[in-house]
Coordinates of C-alpha atoms in Angstrom, one line a residue:
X12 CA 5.5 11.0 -24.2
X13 CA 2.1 9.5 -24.3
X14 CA -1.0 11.1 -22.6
X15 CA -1.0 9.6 -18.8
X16 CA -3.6 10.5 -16.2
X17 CA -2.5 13.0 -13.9
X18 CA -2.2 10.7 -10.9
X19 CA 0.4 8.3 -12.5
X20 CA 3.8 9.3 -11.1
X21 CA 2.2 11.9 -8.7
X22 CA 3.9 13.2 -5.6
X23 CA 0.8 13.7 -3.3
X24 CA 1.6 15.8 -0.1
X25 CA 0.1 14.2 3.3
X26 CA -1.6 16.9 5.4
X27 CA -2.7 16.0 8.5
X28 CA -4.9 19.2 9.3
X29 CA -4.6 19.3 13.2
X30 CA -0.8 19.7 12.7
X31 CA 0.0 21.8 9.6
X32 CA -0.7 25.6 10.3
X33 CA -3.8 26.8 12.8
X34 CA -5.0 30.6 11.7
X35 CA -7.3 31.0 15.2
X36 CA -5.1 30.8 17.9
X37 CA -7.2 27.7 19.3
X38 CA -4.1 25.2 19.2
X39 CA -5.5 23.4 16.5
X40 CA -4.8 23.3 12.7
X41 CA -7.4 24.0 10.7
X42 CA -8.4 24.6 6.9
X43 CA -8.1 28.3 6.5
X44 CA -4.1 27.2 7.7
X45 CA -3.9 25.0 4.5
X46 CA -4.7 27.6 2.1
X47 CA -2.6 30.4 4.1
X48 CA 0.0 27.6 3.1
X49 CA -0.8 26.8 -0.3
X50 CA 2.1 28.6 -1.5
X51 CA 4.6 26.7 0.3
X52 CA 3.2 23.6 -1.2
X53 CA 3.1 24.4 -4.6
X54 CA 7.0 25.7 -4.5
X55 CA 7.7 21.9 -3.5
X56 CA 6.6 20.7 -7.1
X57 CA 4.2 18.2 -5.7
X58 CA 0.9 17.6 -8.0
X59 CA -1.9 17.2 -5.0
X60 CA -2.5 16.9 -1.5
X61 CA -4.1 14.7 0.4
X62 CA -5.9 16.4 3.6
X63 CA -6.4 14.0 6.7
X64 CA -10.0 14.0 7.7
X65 CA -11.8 17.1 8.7
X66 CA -15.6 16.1 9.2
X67 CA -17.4 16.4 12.1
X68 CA -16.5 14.2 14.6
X69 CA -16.4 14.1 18.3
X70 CA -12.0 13.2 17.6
X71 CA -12.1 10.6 19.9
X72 CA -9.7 9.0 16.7
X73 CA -8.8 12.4 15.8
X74 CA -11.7 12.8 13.1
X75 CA -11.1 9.3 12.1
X76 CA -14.6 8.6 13.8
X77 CA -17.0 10.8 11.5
X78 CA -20.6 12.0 12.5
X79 CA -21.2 13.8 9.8
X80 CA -20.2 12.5 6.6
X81 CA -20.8 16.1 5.0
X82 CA -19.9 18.8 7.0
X83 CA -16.4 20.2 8.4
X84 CA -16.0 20.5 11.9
X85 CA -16.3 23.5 13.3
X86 CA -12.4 22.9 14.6
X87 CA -11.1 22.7 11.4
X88 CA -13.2 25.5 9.5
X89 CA -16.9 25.4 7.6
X90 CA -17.5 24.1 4.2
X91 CA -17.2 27.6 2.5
X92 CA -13.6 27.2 3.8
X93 CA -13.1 24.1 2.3
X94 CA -14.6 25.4 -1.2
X95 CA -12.2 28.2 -0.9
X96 CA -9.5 25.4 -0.2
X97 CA -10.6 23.9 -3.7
X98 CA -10.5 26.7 -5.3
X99 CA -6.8 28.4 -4.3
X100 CA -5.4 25.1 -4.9
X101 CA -6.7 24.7 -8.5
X102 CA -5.6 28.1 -9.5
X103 CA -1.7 26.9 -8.2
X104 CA -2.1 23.7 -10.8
X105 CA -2.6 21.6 -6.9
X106 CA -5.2 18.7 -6.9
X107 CA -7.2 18.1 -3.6
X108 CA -7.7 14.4 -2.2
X109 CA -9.8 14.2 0.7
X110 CA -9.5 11.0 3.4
X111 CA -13.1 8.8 3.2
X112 CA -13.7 6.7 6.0
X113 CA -16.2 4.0 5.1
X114 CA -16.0 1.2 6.6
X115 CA -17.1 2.9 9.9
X116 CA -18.4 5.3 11.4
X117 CA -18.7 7.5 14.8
X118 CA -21.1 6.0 17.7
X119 CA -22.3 9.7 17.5
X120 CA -23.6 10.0 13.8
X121 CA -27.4 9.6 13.5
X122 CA -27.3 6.0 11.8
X123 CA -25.8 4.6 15.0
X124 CA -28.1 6.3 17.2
X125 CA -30.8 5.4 15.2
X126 CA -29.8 2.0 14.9
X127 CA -28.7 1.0 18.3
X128 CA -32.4 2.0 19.4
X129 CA -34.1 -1.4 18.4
X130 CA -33.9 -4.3 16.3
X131 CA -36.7 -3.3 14.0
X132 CA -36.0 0.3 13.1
X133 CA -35.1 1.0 9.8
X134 CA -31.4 1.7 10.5
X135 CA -31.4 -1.8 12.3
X136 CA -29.4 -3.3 9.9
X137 CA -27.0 -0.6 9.1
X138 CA -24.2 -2.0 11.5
X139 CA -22.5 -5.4 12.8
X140 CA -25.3 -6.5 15.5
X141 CA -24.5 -10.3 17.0
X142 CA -26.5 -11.9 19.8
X143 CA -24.1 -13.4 22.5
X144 CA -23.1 -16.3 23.4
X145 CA -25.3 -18.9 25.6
X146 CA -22.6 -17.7 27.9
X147 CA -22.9 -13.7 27.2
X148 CA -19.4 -13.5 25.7
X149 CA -18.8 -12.2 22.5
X150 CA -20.1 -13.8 19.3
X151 CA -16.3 -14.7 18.2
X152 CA -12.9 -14.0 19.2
X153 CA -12.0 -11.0 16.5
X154 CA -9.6 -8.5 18.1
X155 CA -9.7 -4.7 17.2
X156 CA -7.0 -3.3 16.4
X157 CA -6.7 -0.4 19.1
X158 CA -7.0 -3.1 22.1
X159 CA -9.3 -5.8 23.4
X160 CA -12.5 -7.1 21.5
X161 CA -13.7 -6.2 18.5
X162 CA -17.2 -6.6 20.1
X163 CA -19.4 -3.9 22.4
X164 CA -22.0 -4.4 24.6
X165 CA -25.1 -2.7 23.4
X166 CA -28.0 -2.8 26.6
X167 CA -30.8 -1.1 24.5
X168 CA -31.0 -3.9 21.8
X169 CA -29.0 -6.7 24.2
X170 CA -26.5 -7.1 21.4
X171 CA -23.2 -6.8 20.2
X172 CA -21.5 -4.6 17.7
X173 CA -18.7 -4.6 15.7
X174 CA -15.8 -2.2 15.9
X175 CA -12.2 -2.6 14.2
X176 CA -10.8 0.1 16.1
X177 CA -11.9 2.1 19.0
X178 CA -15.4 1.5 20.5
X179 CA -17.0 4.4 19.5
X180 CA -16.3 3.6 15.8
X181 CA -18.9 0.6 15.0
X182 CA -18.9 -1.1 11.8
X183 CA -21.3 -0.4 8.9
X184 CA -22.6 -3.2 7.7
X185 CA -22.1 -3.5 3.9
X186 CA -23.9 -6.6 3.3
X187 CA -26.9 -3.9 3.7
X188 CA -27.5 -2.6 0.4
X189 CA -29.1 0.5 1.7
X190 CA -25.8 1.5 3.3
X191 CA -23.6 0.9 0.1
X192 CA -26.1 3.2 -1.8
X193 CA -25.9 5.7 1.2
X194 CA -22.3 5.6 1.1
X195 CA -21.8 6.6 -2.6
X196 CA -24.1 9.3 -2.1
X197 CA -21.9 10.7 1.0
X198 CA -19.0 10.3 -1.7
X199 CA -20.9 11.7 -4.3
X200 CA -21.4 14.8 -2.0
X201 CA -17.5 16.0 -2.2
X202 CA -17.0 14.5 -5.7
X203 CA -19.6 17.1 -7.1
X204 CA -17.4 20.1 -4.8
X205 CA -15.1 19.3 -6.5
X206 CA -12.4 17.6 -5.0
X207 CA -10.4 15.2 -7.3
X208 CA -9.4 12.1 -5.4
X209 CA -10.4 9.8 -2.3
X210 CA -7.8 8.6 -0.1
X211 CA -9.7 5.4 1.2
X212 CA -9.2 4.7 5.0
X213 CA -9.2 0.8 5.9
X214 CA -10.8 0.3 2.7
X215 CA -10.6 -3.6 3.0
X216 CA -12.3 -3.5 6.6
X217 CA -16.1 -2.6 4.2
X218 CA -17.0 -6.2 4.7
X219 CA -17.1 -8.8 7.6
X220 CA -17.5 -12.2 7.4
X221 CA -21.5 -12.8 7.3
X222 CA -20.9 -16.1 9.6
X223 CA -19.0 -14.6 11.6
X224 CA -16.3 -17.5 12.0
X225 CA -13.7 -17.2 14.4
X226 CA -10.0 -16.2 12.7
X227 CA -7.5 -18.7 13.1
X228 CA -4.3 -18.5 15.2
X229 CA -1.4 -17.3 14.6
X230 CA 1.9 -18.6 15.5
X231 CA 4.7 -16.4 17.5
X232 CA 7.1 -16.6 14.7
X233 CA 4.4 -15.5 12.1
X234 CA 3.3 -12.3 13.8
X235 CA 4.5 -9.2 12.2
X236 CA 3.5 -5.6 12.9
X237 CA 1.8 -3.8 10.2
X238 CA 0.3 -0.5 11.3
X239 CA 0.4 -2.2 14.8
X240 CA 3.1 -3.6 17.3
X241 CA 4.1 -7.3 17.5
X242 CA 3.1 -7.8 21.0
X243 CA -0.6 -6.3 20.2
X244 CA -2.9 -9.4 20.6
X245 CA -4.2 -8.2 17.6
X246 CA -0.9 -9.5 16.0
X247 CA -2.0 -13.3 17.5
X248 CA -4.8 -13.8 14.8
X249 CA -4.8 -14.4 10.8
X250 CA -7.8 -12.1 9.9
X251 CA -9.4 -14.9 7.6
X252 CA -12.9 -13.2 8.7
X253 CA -12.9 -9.7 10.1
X254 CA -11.8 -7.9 7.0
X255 CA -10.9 -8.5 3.5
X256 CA -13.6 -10.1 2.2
X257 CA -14.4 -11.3 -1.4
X258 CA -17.8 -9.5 -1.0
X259 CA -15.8 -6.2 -1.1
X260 CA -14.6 -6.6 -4.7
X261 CA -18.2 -5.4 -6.3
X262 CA -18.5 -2.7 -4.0
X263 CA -15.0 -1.3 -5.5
X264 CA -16.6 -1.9 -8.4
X265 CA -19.5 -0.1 -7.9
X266 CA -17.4 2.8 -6.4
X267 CA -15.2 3.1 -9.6
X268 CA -18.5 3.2 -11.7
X269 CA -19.1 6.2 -9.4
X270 CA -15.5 7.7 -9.6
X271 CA -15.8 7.2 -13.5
X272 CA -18.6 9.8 -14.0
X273 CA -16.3 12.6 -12.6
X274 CA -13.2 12.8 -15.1
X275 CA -10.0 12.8 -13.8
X276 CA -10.8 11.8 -10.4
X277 CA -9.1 8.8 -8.2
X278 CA -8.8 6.4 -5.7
X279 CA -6.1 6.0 -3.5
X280 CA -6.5 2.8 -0.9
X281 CA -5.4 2.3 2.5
X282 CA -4.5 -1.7 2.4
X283 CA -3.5 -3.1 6.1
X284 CA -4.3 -7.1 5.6
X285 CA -2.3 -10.5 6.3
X286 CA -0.6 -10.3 2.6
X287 CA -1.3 -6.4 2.0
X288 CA 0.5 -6.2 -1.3
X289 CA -1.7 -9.6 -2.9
X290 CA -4.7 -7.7 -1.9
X291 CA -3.6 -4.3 -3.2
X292 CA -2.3 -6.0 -6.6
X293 CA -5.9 -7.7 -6.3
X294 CA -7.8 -3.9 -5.5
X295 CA -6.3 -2.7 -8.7
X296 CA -6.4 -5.1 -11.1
X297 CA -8.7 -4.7 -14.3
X298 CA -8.8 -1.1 -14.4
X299 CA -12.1 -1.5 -12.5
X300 CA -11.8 -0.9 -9.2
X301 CA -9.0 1.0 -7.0
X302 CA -6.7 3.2 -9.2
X303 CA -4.0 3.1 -6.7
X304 CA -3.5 1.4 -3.3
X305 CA -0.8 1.5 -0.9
X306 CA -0.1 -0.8 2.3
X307 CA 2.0 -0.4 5.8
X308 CA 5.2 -2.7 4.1
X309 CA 7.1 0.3 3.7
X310 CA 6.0 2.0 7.0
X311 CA 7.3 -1.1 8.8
X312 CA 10.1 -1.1 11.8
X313 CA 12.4 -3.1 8.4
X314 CA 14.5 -1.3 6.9
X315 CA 17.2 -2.8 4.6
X316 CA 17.8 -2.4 0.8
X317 CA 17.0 -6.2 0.7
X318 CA 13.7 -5.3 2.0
X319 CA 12.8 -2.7 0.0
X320 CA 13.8 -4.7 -3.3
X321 CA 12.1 -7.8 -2.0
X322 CA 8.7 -5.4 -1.1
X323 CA 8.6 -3.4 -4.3
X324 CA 9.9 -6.3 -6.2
X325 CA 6.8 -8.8 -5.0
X326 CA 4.2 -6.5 -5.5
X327 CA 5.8 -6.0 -8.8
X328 CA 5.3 -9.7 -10.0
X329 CA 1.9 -9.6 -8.6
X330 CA 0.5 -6.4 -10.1
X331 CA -0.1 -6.4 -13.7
X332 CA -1.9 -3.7 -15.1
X333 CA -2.5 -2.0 -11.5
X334 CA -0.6 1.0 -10.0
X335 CA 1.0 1.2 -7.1
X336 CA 1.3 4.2 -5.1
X337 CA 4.6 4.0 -1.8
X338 CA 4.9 5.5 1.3
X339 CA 7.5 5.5 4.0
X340 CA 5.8 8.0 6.4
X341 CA 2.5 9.2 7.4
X342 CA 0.4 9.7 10.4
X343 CA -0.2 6.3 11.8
X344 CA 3.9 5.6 12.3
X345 CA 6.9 7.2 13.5
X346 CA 8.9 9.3 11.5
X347 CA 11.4 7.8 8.8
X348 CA 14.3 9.6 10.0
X349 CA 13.7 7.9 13.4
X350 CA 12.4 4.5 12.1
X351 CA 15.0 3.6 9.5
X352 CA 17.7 5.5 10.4
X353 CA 18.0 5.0 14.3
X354 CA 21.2 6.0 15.5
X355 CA 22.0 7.2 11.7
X356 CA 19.4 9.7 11.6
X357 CA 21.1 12.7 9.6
X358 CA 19.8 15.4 7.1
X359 CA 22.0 13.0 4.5
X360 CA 19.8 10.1 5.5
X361 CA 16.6 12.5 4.6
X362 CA 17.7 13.2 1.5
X363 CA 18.8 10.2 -0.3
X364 CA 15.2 8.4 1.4
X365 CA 13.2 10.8 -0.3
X366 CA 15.4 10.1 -3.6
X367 CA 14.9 6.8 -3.3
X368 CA 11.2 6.7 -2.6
X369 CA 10.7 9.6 -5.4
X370 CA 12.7 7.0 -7.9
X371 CA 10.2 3.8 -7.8
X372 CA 7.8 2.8 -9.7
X373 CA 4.4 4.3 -9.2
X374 CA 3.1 7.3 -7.2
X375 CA 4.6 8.4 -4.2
X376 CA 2.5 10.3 -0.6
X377 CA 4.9 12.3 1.3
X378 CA 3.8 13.7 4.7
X379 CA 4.1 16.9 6.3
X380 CA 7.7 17.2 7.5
X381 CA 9.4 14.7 5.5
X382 CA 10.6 17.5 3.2
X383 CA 12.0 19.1 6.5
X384 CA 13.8 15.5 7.6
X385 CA 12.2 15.3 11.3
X386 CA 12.7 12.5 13.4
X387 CA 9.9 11.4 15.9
X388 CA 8.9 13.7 18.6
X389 CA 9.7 12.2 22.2
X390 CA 6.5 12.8 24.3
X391 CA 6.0 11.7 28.0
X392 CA 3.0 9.8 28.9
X393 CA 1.1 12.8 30.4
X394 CA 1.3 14.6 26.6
X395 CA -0.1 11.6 25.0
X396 CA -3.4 12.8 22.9
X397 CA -3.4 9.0 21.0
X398 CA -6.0 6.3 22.7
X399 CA -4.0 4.1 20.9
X400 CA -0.6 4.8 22.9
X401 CA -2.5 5.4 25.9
X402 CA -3.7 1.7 26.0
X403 CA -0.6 0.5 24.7
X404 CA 2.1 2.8 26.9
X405 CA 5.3 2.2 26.9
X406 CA 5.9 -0.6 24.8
X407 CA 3.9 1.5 22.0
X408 CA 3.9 5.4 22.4
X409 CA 1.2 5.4 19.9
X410 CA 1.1 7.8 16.8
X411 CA 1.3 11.2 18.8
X412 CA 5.5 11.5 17.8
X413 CA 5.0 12.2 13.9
X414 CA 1.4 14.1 15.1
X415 CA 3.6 17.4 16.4
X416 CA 3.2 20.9 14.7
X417 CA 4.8 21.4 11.5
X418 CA 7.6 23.5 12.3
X419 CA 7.3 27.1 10.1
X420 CA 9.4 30.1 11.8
X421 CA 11.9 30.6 15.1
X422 CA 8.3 32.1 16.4
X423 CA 6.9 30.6 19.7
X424 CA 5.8 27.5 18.6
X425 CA 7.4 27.5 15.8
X426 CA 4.8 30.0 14.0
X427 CA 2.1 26.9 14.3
X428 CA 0.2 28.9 16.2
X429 CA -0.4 31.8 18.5
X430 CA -1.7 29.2 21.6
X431 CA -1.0 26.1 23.3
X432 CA -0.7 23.6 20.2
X433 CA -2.7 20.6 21.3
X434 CA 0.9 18.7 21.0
X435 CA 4.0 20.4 21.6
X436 CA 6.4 21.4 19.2
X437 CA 9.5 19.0 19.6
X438 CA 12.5 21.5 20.6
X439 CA 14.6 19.2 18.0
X440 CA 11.9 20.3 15.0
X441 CA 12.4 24.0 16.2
X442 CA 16.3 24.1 14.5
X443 CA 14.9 22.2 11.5
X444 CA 11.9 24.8 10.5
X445 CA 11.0 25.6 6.7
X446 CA 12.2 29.2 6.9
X447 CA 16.1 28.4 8.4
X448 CA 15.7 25.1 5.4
X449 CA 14.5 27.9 2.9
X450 CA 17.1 30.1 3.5
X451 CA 19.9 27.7 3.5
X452 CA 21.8 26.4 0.7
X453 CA 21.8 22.7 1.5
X454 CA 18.9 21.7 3.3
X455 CA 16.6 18.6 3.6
X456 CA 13.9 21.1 1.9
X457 CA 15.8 22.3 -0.8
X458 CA 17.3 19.1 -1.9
X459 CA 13.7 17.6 -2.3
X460 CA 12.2 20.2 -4.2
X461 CA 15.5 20.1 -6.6
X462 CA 14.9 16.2 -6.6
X463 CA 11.1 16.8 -7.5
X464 CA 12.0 19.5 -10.3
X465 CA 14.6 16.8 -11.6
X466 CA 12.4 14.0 -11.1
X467 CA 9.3 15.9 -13.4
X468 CA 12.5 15.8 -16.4
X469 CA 12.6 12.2 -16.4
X470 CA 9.2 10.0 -18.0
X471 CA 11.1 6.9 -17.5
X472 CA 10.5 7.8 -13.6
X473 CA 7.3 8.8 -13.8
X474 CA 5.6 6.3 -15.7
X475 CA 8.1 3.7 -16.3
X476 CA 9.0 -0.3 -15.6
X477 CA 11.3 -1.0 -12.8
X478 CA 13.7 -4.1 -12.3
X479 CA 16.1 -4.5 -9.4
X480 CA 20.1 -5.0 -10.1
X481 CA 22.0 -7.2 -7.5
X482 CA 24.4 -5.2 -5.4
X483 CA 26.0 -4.9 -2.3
X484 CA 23.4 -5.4 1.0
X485 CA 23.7 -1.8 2.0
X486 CA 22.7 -0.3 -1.9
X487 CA 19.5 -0.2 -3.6
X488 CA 20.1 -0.3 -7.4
X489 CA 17.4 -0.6 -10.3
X490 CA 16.8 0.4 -13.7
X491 CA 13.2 2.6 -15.0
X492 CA 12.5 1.8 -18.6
X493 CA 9.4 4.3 -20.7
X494 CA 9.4 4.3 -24.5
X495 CA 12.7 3.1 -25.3
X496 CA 14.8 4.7 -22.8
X497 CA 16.2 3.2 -19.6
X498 CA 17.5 5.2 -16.6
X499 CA 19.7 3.4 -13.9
X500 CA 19.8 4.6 -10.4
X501 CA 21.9 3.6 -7.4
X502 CA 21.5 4.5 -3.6
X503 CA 23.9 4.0 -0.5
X504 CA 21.4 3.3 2.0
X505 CA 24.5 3.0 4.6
X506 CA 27.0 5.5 6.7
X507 CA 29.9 4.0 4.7
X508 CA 31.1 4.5 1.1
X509 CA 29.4 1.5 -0.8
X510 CA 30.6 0.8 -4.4
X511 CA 28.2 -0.6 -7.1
X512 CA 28.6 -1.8 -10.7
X513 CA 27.4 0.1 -14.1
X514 CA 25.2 -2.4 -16.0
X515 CA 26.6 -3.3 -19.5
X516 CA 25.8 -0.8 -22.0
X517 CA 27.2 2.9 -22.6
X518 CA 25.6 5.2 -19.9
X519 CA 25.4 9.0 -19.5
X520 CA 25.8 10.4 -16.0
X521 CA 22.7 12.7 -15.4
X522 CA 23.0 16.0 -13.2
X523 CA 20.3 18.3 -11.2
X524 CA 19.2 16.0 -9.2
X525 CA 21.9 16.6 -6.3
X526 CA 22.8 13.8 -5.3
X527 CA 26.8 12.8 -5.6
X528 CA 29.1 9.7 -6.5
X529 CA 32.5 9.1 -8.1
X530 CA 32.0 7.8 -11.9
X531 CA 34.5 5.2 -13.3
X532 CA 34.2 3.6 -17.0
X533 CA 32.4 0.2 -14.8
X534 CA 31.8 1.6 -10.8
X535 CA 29.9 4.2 -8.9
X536 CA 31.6 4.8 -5.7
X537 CA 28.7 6.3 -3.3
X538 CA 29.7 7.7 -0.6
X539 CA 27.4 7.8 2.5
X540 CA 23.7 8.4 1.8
X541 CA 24.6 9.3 -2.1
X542 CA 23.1 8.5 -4.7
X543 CA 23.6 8.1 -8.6
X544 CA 21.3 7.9 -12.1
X545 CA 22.6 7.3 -15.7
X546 CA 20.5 7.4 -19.0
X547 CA 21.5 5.0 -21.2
X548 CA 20.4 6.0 -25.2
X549 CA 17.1 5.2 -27.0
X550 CA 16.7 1.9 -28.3
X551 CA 13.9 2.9 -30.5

């Protein structure tokens, strides 16, 4: 096999810190949690986690809303915690990615409040200031995504500023050169502690339109929800101007140049846009900017083997030299078991998603619980944490249901903590904990980390091509060529046996990777939710 970075064919593990394991008793996860649970990750097989932000931050988006680009909360631990963190995890072979959110930042870090003072300070142009309209509205009509304008009332400089998301996250401004320097320097800060990746939040929102044109229209049977719900105004709008601007090509640039001074560290961006998988082909294309990307088209409501093939397959024929890196769960959307499987939500449905998401091309982030197979968490209104699903209620419940603690123990609170968790645990996530998975012999848990010991045998999985085979509408079936050797795998994505055909060639049934079918000299038969992979022999 030839030498490949560490990062190609990953499985990176999603923490989101508030939820995984909280050490003080406060209700709250924290960092000391993490490394109490370092352990547990590493007997998953997975090569890094990614840890959901942790900076200071008043949480009003759950840390997503920084004031303090390089300091820990005092919620989630202190920096010596966080070196400690670094430190446990290297010595278990476990890389460390850490979220960066740069394209905004709290209304409560010093640059905003030195900003927002006056229009001459030297932080004045550090954010997205507009005058009003003759009329006092709004400079244009962009939307943010978490409800109403995009555009805040400031009295102390009688302007507006920008915000994508809640109102007390305003917009840097990265036409300001001063803040693109300032920026890599706040990166440079955790690169130089040592962490090896960035998971890049919004990373195409960096840029704004400098004439700040109004976005166009969109038509009813265009909208599609992406990280937000169809009947969300924001959903009403192409985003020609808001985000996803040409400008934010050289500033990827210039962040690479950064990333490439530290060896063996990456990039990992967040893409939400109107075609998410042209810009992430474009974010990664060159070898000079993003190493990886990844978009909401698998964390969609969709769920089909048609859809998968026709997602994977177009970013395919888009990509070229970049990397992709798939989801189908994290923090912002409800769980897969819920999302995709609806009324078919089973442990057999867990298992042969994972398989499947494990067996495409490119690097994979799997979130906290998907290893367990939980389905969403059902909260009323009144335990609603989310601004988001507060605004939205009931249509959209927000992102609270896939928030819950991770379930550990039969323990009160299902060994999350010794307090009130600041979400309940879900009395359906209590039966499913890691300890009663751990202990039995055919769990969700168990069959991923034989799929990832399996999957870590096979370089044509890791690091190889991929091209989709036609089959029936309920089965996803594709070949992963590396070096000569091709691999074939087939997956009943349905509740009813599903039979595919063998491509031409002689193939070799592979085992470990538990998944089960019925082999004939031409036919798989799957049965519900199985799955099958065949090697064929080296052409080289």
């Amino acid at each position: 096999m030839r030498s490949q970075p560490w990062w190609r064919g990953a499985v990176i593990y999603q923490i989101y810190p508030r939820s995984f394991m909280d050490t003080n008793a406060d209700g709250v996860g924290d960092i000391p949690g993490i490394v109490q649970k370092l352990d547990y990750i590493a007997s998953l097989g997975v090569d890094a986690i990614w840890i959901s932000p942790f900076f200071k931050s008043p949480m009003h988006d759950f840390g997503y809303d920084i004031s303090d680009y390089r300091d820990v909360d005092p919620l989630f631990g202190t920096l010596d915690d966080f070196d400690l963190l670094i430190d446990e995890a290297h010595k278990r072979g476990i890389k460390v990615m850490i979220d960066q959110v740069l394209s905004h930042t709290s209304a409560e870090h010093e640059w905003f409040k030195e900003s927002r003072q006056s229009r001459d300070n030297p932080k004045a142009d550090w954010y997205v200031w507009a005058d009003p309209n003759e009329d006092g509205t709004p400079p244009n009509n962009w939307l943010a995504i978490f409800g109403g304008s995009a555009w805040e009332w400031d009295s102390r400089r009688g302007q507006y500023y920008l915000h994508n998301f809640l109102k007390s996250q305003p917009d840097l401004n990265f036409h300001c050169e001063d803040v693109q320097n300032q920026i890599l320097q706040e990166v440079e800060f955790w690169l130089k502690r040592g962490v090896d990746g960035l998971r890049l939040d919004a990373i195409n929102f960096c840029f704004h339109d400098k004439q700040l044109r109004n976005n166009p229209p969109k038509s009813a049977s265009e909208r599609k929800a992406r990280g937000f719900s169809e009947d969300n105004p924001y959903a009403f709008q192409w985003h020609t101007y808001n985000n996803t601007q040409p400008e934010n090509l050289a500033f990827l640039q210039r962040l690479r140049s950064l990333m490439d001074k530290y060896p063996n560290t990456v990039t990992l961006g967040e893409i939400s846009s109107d075609d998410s998988l042209a810009t992430m082909a474009e974010y990664t294309a060159d070898n000079d900017k993003l190493h990886m990307a990844y978009s909401f088209e698998l964390l969609a409501d969709e769920f089909s083997a048609a859809y998968i093939r026709e997602t994977v397959g177009t970013l395919e024929s888009r990509l070229n030299d970049g990397w992709p890196c798939w989801s189908i769960g994290n923090h912002d959307v409800p769980r897969v078991a819920s999302r995709w499987g609806k009324e078919d939500a089973c442990d057999a449905l867990s298992i042969v998603l994972n398989a499947m998401l494990l067996s495409l091309r490119g690097s994979v982030c799997c979130y906290q619980g998907e290893e367990l197979g939980l389905k969403e968490a059902e909260l009323t209104f009144e335990q609603l944490q989310d601004p988001y699903g507060i605004t939205f209620w009931p249509k959209f419940k927000g992102r609270d249901g896939c928030r819950t603690p991770m379930p550990w123990d039969s323990q009160q609170h299902a060994g999350f903590s010794n307090g009130a968790p600041w979400l309940p645990v879900a009395d359906d996530h209590k039966d499913k904990n890691v300890t009663v998975q751990q202990q039995a012999d055919l769990s969700v848990l168990q069959a991923y980390k034989q799929f990832i010991a399996w999957r870590k045998t096979q370089p044509e999985i890791l690091y190889g091509d991929i091209a989709f085979l036609s089959s029936h509408e309920s089965t996803l079936a594709f070949t992963r060529s590396y070096e000569g050797s091709t691999l074939f795998a087939a997956f009943n994505l349905s509740n009813t046996e599903q039979v595919v055909n063998l491509p031409a060639g002689e193939w070799t049934a592979l085992e470990g990777h538990g998944l089960s079918a019925a082999v004939s000299a031409t036919q798989i038969t799957l049965p519900p939710f199985g799955g099958f992979f065949a090697k064929q022999a080296s052409n080289s």
